[in-house]
Short mmCIF file of C-alpha atoms in Angstrom, two decimals:
data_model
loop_
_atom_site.label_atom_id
_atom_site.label_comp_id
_atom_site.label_asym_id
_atom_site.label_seq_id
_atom_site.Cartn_x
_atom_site.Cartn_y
_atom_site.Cartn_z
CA UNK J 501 -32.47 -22.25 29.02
CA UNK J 502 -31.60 -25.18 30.74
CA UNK J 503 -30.35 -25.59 34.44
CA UNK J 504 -27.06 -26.61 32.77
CA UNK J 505 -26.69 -24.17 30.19
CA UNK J 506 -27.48 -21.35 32.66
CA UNK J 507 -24.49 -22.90 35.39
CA UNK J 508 -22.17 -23.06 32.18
CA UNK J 509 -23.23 -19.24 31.22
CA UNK J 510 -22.72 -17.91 34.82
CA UNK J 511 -19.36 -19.61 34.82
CA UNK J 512 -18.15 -18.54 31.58
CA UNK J 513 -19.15 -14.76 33.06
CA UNK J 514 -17.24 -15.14 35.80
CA UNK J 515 -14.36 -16.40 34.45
CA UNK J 516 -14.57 -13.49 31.99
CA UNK J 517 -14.82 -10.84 35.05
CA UNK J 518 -11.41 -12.91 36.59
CA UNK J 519 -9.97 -12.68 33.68
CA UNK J 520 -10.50 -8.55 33.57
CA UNK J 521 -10.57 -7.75 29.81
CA UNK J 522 -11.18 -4.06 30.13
CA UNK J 523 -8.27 -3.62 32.47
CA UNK J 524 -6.18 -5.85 29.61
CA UNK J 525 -7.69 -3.52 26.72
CA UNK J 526 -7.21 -0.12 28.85
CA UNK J 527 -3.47 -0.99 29.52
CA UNK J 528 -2.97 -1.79 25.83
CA UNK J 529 -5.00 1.27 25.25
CA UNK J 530 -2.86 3.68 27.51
CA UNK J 531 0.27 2.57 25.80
CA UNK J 532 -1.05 3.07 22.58
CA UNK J 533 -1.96 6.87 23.50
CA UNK J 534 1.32 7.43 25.05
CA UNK J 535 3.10 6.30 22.24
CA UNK J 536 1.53 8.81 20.18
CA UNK J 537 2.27 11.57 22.01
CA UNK J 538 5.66 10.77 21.95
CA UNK J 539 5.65 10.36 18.00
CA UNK J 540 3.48 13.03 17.31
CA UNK J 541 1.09 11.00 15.14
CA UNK J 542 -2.43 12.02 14.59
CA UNK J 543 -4.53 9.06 15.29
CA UNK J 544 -8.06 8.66 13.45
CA UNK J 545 -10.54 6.38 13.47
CA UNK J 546 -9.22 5.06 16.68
CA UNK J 547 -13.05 3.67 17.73
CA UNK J 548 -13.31 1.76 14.31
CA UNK J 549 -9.82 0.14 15.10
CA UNK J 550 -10.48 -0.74 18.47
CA UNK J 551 -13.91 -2.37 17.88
CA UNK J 552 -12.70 -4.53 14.80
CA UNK J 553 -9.25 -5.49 16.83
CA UNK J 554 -11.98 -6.74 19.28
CA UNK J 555 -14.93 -7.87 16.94
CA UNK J 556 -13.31 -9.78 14.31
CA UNK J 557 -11.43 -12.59 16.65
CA UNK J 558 -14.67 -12.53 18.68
CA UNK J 559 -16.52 -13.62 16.11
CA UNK J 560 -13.99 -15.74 14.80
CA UNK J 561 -13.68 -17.90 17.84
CA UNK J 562 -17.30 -18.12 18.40
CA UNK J 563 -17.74 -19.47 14.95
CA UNK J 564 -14.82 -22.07 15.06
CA UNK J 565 -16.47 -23.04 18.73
CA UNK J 566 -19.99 -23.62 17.11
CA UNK J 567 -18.40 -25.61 13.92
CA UNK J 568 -19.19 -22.49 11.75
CA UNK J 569 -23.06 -22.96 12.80
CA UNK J 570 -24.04 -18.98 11.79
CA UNK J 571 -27.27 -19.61 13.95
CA UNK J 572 -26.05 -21.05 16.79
CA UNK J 573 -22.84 -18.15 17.18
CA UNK J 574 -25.08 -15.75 16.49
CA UNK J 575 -27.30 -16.72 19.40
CA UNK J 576 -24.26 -17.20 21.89
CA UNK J 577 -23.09 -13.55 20.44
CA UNK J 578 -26.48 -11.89 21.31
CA UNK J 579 -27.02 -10.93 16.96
CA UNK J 580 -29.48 -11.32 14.67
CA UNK J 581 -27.91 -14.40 12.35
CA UNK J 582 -28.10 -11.34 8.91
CA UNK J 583 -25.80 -9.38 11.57
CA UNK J 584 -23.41 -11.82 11.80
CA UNK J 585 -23.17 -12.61 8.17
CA UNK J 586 -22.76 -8.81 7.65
CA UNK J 587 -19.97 -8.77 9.74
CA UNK J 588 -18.67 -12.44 8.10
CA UNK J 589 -18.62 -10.50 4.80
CA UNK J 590 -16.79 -7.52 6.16
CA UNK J 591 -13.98 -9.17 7.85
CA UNK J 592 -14.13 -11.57 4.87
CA UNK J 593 -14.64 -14.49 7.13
CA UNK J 594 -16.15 -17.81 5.41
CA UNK J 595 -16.85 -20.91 7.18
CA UNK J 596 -14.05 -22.90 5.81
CA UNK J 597 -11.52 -20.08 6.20
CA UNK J 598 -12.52 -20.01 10.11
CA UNK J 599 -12.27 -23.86 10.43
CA UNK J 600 -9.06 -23.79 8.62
CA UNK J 601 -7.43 -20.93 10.32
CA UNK J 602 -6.67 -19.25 7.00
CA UNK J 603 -8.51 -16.02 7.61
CA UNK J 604 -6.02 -14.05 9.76
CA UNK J 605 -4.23 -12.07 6.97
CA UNK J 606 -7.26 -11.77 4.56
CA UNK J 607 -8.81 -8.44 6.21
CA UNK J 608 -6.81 -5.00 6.68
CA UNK J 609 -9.23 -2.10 7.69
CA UNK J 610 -8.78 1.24 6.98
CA UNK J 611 -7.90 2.16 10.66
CA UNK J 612 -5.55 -0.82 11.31
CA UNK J 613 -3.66 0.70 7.57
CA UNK J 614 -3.73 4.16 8.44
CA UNK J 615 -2.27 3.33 11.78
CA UNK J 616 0.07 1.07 10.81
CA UNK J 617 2.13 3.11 8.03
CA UNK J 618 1.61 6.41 10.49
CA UNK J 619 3.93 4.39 13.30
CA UNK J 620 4.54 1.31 14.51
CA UNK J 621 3.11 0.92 18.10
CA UNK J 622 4.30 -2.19 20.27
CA UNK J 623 2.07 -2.81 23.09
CA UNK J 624 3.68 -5.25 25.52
CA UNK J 625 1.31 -7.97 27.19
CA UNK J 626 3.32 -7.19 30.63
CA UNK J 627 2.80 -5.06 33.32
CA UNK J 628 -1.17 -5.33 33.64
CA UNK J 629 -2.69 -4.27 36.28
CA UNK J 630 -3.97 -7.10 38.36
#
């Protein structure tokens, strides 16, 4: 890895760490919870949800930002390339339908359904903790 590539990883890390995902996710997460005790819905498959809520733009983004290059996102991702396309083909994600933006309403999963015809659950982007 090059001097460059290794200044432009560190800084991508930090600004990640700045940016504090897991307190965005655990305040999204907390209402969530909180609005199911108050509607008395059973939640299931909550893990499967959260990680394809997360998953699927990740590797949507990471494909539009390497052209749809399946080798070179798969690299920045961490993945084996076959991973990758595995996931591709479960989201339903093609290289033309990530380059054209087309893709967002092609995939419902079974946990995203199931919660979404249980109750509807409105997690504001305010309040954060900072």
């Amino acid at each position: 890895m090059s001097l460059r590539s290794n200044l432009s990883n560190n800084l991508f890390v930090a600004n990640l760490q700045n940016v504090s995902l897991e307190r965005l996710v655990k305040s999204k997460l907390e209402v969530l919870f909180e609005q199911q005790k108050e509607s008395n819905v059973e939640l299931s498959d909550l893990y499967t949800l959260v990680m394809e809520q997360v998953e699927k733009p990740l590797i949507e983004l990471a494909l539009r930002s390497y052209n749809g290059n399946q080798v070179r996102t798969a690299q920045a991702l961490g993945i084996n390339r076959n991973t990758l396309k595995k996931k591709m083909d479960h989201y339903k994600l093609t290289k033309r339908s990530v380059l054209q933006g087309a893709h967002s309403s092609s995939y419902s999963s079974p946990a995203t359904t199931t919660l979404a015809t249980s109750a509807t659950y409105n997690v504001p982007d305010t309040n954060i903790p900072g």
